[in-house]
Coordinates of C-alpha atoms in Angstrom, one line a residue:
M8 CA 96.4 49.7 177.8
A9 CA 99.2 47.1 177.5
L10 CA 96.7 44.2 176.3
K11 CA 95.2 46.7 173.7
S12 CA 98.8 47.5 172.5
L13 CA 99.4 43.7 172.3
H14 CA 96.5 43.0 170.4
A15 CA 97.2 45.7 167.9
A16 CA 100.6 44.3 167.3
R17 CA 99.2 40.8 166.6
S18 CA 96.7 42.2 164.1
A19 CA 99.4 43.9 162.2
E20 CA 101.7 40.8 162.5
R21 CA 98.9 38.8 160.8
R22 CA 98.6 41.5 157.9
L23 CA 102.1 40.7 157.0
D24 CA 100.7 37.7 155.1
D25 CA 99.1 40.0 152.5
R26 CA 102.0 40.9 150.0
F27 CA 99.7 43.6 148.7
D28 CA 99.5 45.3 152.0
R29 CA 102.2 48.0 151.6
E30 CA 101.7 49.5 154.9
A31 CA 101.7 46.1 157.1
L32 CA 105.5 46.2 157.7
H33 CA 105.3 49.9 158.9
D34 CA 102.3 49.0 160.8
F35 CA 103.7 46.2 162.7
R36 CA 107.0 48.4 163.4
V37 CA 104.8 50.9 164.7
S38 CA 102.7 48.6 167.0
I39 CA 105.8 47.0 168.5
R40 CA 107.2 50.3 169.2
R41 CA 104.1 51.6 170.9
L42 CA 103.9 48.6 173.1
R43 CA 107.7 49.0 174.0
S44 CA 106.9 52.7 174.8
L45 CA 104.0 51.7 176.9
L46 CA 105.9 49.0 178.7
R47 CA 108.8 51.5 179.5
A48 CA 106.5 54.3 180.8
Y49 CA 104.6 51.8 183.1
R50 CA 107.5 49.5 184.2
P51 CA 107.0 50.1 188.0
Q52 CA 103.0 48.7 187.6
L53 CA 103.7 46.2 185.0
E54 CA 107.0 44.6 186.7
T55 CA 105.0 41.2 187.8
A56 CA 103.9 40.5 184.2
I57 CA 107.0 41.9 182.1
R58 CA 110.2 40.4 182.5
V59 CA 113.6 41.5 181.2
K60 CA 113.9 39.0 178.4
D61 CA 110.2 40.2 177.2
R62 CA 111.8 43.5 176.6
K63 CA 115.0 42.4 175.1
R64 CA 113.1 40.1 172.6
L65 CA 110.6 43.0 171.6
R66 CA 113.5 45.2 170.9
A67 CA 115.2 42.4 168.9
I68 CA 112.3 42.0 166.8
Q69 CA 111.9 45.6 166.1
R70 CA 115.7 45.9 165.2
A71 CA 115.1 42.7 162.7
T72 CA 112.3 44.8 160.9
G73 CA 114.3 48.0 160.7
G74 CA 116.4 47.1 157.6
G75 CA 113.3 46.3 155.5
R76 CA 111.4 49.5 156.6
E77 CA 114.8 51.7 155.9
A78 CA 115.0 50.1 152.5
D79 CA 111.5 50.8 151.7
V80 CA 111.6 54.5 152.5
A81 CA 115.0 54.7 150.5
L82 CA 113.6 53.0 147.5
E83 CA 110.5 55.5 147.5
W84 CA 112.8 58.6 147.7
L85 CA 115.0 57.0 144.7
M86 CA 111.8 56.4 142.8
K87 CA 110.8 59.9 143.1
Q88 CA 114.3 61.3 141.8
Q89 CA 114.3 58.8 138.5
G90 CA 112.2 61.3 136.4
D91 CA 114.5 64.2 136.3
L92 CA 118.1 62.4 136.7
A93 CA 120.3 62.8 133.7
P94 CA 121.2 59.6 131.7
E95 CA 124.6 59.3 133.3
H96 CA 123.2 59.3 136.7
L97 CA 120.9 56.3 136.2
A98 CA 123.7 53.7 136.6
G99 CA 124.2 55.0 140.4
L100 CA 120.4 55.2 140.9
N101 CA 119.9 51.6 139.5
W102 CA 123.1 50.4 141.3
L103 CA 122.0 51.5 144.7
S104 CA 118.2 50.3 144.0
A105 CA 119.4 46.9 143.6
L106 CA 121.4 47.1 146.5
L107 CA 118.4 47.9 148.7
L108 CA 116.0 45.6 147.1
E109 CA 118.4 42.9 147.8
R110 CA 118.3 43.8 151.5
R111 CA 114.6 44.2 151.5
R112 CA 114.5 40.8 150.3
K113 CA 116.6 39.3 153.0
C114 CA 114.8 41.3 155.6
A115 CA 111.6 39.7 154.3
E116 CA 113.0 36.2 154.5
D117 CA 114.0 36.7 158.2
L118 CA 110.6 38.2 159.3
D119 CA 108.8 35.4 157.7
G120 CA 111.1 33.0 159.3
K121 CA 112.3 33.4 162.7
V122 CA 111.1 36.8 163.6
R123 CA 107.4 36.3 163.3
S124 CA 107.3 33.0 165.0
E125 CA 109.3 34.5 168.0
F126 CA 106.9 37.4 168.0
R127 CA 104.0 35.0 168.3
R128 CA 105.2 32.8 170.9
M129 CA 106.2 35.8 173.0
A130 CA 103.0 37.2 172.3
E131 CA 100.9 34.4 173.5
K132 CA 103.0 34.3 176.8
L133 CA 102.7 38.2 177.3
E134 CA 98.9 38.0 177.0
E135 CA 98.6 35.3 179.5
R136 CA 100.4 37.3 182.3
L137 CA 99.1 40.7 181.1
A138 CA 95.3 39.3 181.6
V139 CA 95.9 39.0 185.6
M140 CA 96.8 42.5 187.1
H141 CA 98.5 42.3 190.5
S142 CA 98.8 45.4 192.7
E143 CA 99.9 45.8 196.2
H144 CA 98.5 48.6 198.5
N145 CA 100.5 49.4 201.9
L146 CA 97.3 50.5 203.9
L147 CA 99.6 52.1 206.7
A148 CA 101.7 54.1 204.2
E149 CA 102.0 57.7 204.8
E150 CA 102.1 58.7 201.2
P151 CA 98.8 57.6 199.2
H152 CA 99.0 55.2 196.7
P153 CA 100.0 56.9 193.4
T154 CA 97.0 57.3 190.9
F155 CA 97.0 56.9 187.2
A156 CA 96.6 60.7 186.9
R157 CA 99.6 61.6 189.0
T158 CA 101.7 58.8 187.4
L159 CA 100.7 60.3 183.8
A160 CA 101.5 63.8 185.0
N161 CA 104.8 62.9 186.2
L162 CA 105.7 60.9 182.8
T163 CA 104.3 63.8 180.7
E164 CA 106.7 66.5 182.5
A165 CA 109.7 64.1 182.7
Y166 CA 109.4 63.6 178.9
A167 CA 109.0 67.1 178.0
T168 CA 112.1 67.9 180.2
E169 CA 114.0 65.3 178.5
L170 CA 112.9 66.6 175.2
L171 CA 114.0 70.3 176.0
V172 CA 117.3 69.2 177.2
N173 CA 118.1 66.9 174.1
L174 CA 117.0 69.1 171.4
G175 CA 116.7 72.6 173.0
E176 CA 120.5 72.4 174.1
I177 CA 121.6 71.0 170.9
A178 CA 124.9 72.4 169.8
S179 CA 124.6 71.6 166.2
M180 CA 122.5 70.5 163.4
E181 CA 125.4 68.1 162.6
H182 CA 124.7 65.9 165.6
A183 CA 122.4 63.5 164.2
E184 CA 122.5 60.9 167.4
Q185 CA 121.1 63.6 169.4
L186 CA 118.5 64.6 166.9
H187 CA 117.5 61.0 166.7
Q188 CA 117.2 60.7 170.4
S189 CA 115.1 63.7 170.5
R190 CA 112.7 62.3 167.8
I191 CA 112.6 59.1 170.2
V192 CA 111.4 61.2 172.9
A193 CA 108.9 63.2 171.0
K194 CA 107.4 60.0 170.1
R195 CA 107.3 58.6 173.4
L196 CA 105.5 61.8 174.6
R197 CA 103.0 61.2 171.7
Y198 CA 102.5 57.6 172.8
L199 CA 102.2 58.3 176.3
L200 CA 99.1 60.6 175.8
E201 CA 97.2 59.5 172.9
P202 CA 95.2 56.9 174.7
V203 CA 93.9 59.6 177.1
R204 CA 92.9 62.4 174.5
A205 CA 89.4 62.1 175.2
Y206 CA 89.8 62.2 179.0
A207 CA 92.0 65.2 179.6
E208 CA 91.9 68.5 177.9
G209 CA 94.7 69.9 176.5
T210 CA 96.1 66.6 175.6
Q211 CA 95.4 66.6 171.9
A212 CA 97.2 69.9 171.8
V213 CA 100.4 68.2 172.9
V214 CA 99.9 64.9 171.0
K215 CA 99.5 66.9 167.7
R216 CA 102.8 69.2 168.2
S217 CA 104.7 66.1 169.2
K218 CA 103.6 64.3 166.1
R219 CA 104.8 67.2 164.0
L220 CA 108.0 67.4 165.6
Q221 CA 108.6 63.7 165.2
E222 CA 107.7 63.9 161.7
V223 CA 110.3 66.6 160.7
L224 CA 113.0 64.8 163.0
G225 CA 112.1 61.4 161.1
D226 CA 112.3 62.9 157.7
L227 CA 116.0 64.1 159.0
N228 CA 116.7 61.0 160.2
D229 CA 115.8 59.2 156.8
V230 CA 117.9 61.5 154.9
H231 CA 120.9 60.9 157.1
V232 CA 120.6 57.1 156.8
L233 CA 120.3 57.3 153.1
M234 CA 123.4 59.7 153.1
Q235 CA 125.4 57.2 155.2
E236 CA 124.2 54.3 152.9
I237 CA 125.7 56.2 149.9
D238 CA 128.8 57.2 151.9
Q239 CA 129.6 53.5 152.5
S240 CA 128.7 52.1 149.2
F241 CA 131.5 53.5 147.3
E242 CA 134.2 50.8 148.2
A243 CA 131.4 48.1 147.7
S244 CA 130.8 49.6 144.1
M245 CA 134.4 49.5 143.3
R246 CA 134.5 45.7 144.2
H247 CA 131.3 45.0 142.4
K248 CA 132.8 46.7 139.3
A249 CA 136.2 44.8 139.7
T250 CA 134.4 41.6 139.7
R251 CA 132.3 42.1 136.9
V252 CA 135.2 43.2 134.7
R253 CA 137.5 40.4 135.9
D254 CA 134.8 37.9 135.1
S255 CA 134.0 39.2 131.7
L256 CA 137.6 38.8 130.9
R257 CA 138.1 35.4 132.2
R258 CA 135.0 34.6 129.9
G259 CA 136.8 36.2 127.0
D260 CA 134.1 38.7 126.5
F261 CA 136.3 41.5 125.9
E262 CA 133.6 43.7 124.6
R263 CA 131.5 43.5 127.6
A264 CA 134.7 44.0 129.8
K265 CA 135.2 47.3 128.0
R266 CA 131.7 48.3 128.7
E267 CA 131.7 47.8 132.4
A268 CA 135.1 49.6 132.6
S269 CA 133.6 52.5 131.0
V270 CA 130.4 52.6 133.0
S271 CA 130.5 54.0 136.7
E272 CA 128.0 54.2 139.4
W273 CA 129.9 57.1 141.1
A274 CA 128.3 60.0 139.0
G275 CA 124.9 59.0 140.0
L276 CA 125.8 58.4 143.5
V277 CA 127.4 61.8 144.0
E278 CA 124.3 63.3 142.3
L279 CA 121.9 61.6 145.0
Y280 CA 124.3 62.5 147.7
T281 CA 124.2 66.1 146.5
R282 CA 120.2 66.3 146.6
L283 CA 119.9 64.7 149.9
E284 CA 122.3 67.1 151.3
K285 CA 120.1 70.0 149.9
E286 CA 117.1 68.2 151.9
R287 CA 119.2 67.9 154.9
R288 CA 119.9 71.7 154.8
E289 CA 116.2 72.4 154.3
L290 CA 115.0 70.4 157.1
T291 CA 118.0 71.8 159.5
V292 CA 116.7 75.0 158.8
Q293 CA 112.9 74.2 159.4
I294 CA 114.1 72.8 162.8
R295 CA 116.3 75.6 163.8
D296 CA 114.1 78.4 162.6
R297 CA 110.6 77.0 163.7
W298 CA 111.3 74.7 166.5
L299 CA 114.5 76.1 168.1
G300 CA 112.8 79.4 167.4
G301 CA 109.9 79.1 169.9
A302 CA 107.7 75.8 168.8
L303 CA 109.7 73.7 171.1
D304 CA 109.3 75.9 174.1
N305 CA 105.4 76.1 173.3
L306 CA 105.1 72.4 173.1
V307 CA 106.9 71.9 176.3
A308 CA 104.9 74.6 178.1
K309 CA 101.7 72.8 176.9
A310 CA 103.1 69.6 178.3
R311 CA 103.9 71.1 181.6
D312 CA 100.4 72.8 181.8
L313 CA 99.0 69.5 181.3
A314 CA 101.0 67.8 183.8
H315 CA 99.5 70.5 186.3
D316 CA 96.1 70.0 185.1
L317 CA 96.4 66.3 185.8
R318 CA 97.6 66.7 189.3
V319 CA 94.7 69.3 190.1
M320 CA 92.3 66.4 188.8
D321 CA 94.1 64.2 190.8
Q322 CA 93.7 66.4 194.2
A323 CA 90.0 67.0 193.6
P324 CA 87.7 65.3 195.8
H325 CA 85.9 62.2 193.7
P326 CA 82.0 62.0 194.2

């Protein structure tokens, strides 16, 4: 499974050469995330092949691709708003779009430079080590060697419980970090079970519910990220405007200086922030009413039922 995940990541990395492949960056990030999730889940079984520095490098690679992906998501949302914005709001949209485009450009430069070369070097070494599996069995041990079914059952139950604790006991929908952590756990549960959907009945139901929860929490996280971006942009906007007015005055272009002084991005930024706040409220209502209103308990119950069934399969006599 680790080799298969690594192969998917290497294939996605090669697609980054195609500038017309709009999903290449997203798929590369997802493949890295899946690989990290698998290495995390089966850490004891892979300890001879995966080192601490491998995990750190994978985490650094994923973080390095995060800014570009967040910029893409934000730009896509801004494009949808453009059609019905009032003329006085377009300056804010254009200013924020330019900021995000520049960030995406810088992230793409870093990705094409050191990030991709670092990934290729690491992937080659990982493949060499993962190609040989070392396992020790103590034949005198009182407890039998743990099987894959029992290991998977324990992980499934642990992730389901962690999800219930993180989201089920949340005190307020304002706790963005706790919501973000819940999304990560839902993702781990989904990635854990997707490879075995064809072999264990009841797995697909847990995968589907985990994906739906992950998606709604992901939408909320995207809103939080862009709201924070706008929140931090007002001071940058002020500095940027002051620089433009000052440069125009120094060039003696007084008419341009007057135009710059009269045009403010702030009205548009406030309008965009207001729209995001509306989306945030709608998503929090959906999470509170649907998921905290019973769907989360249903997901956790199905995950625990699956864990029980896996343990029963593990105890069944083999032909």
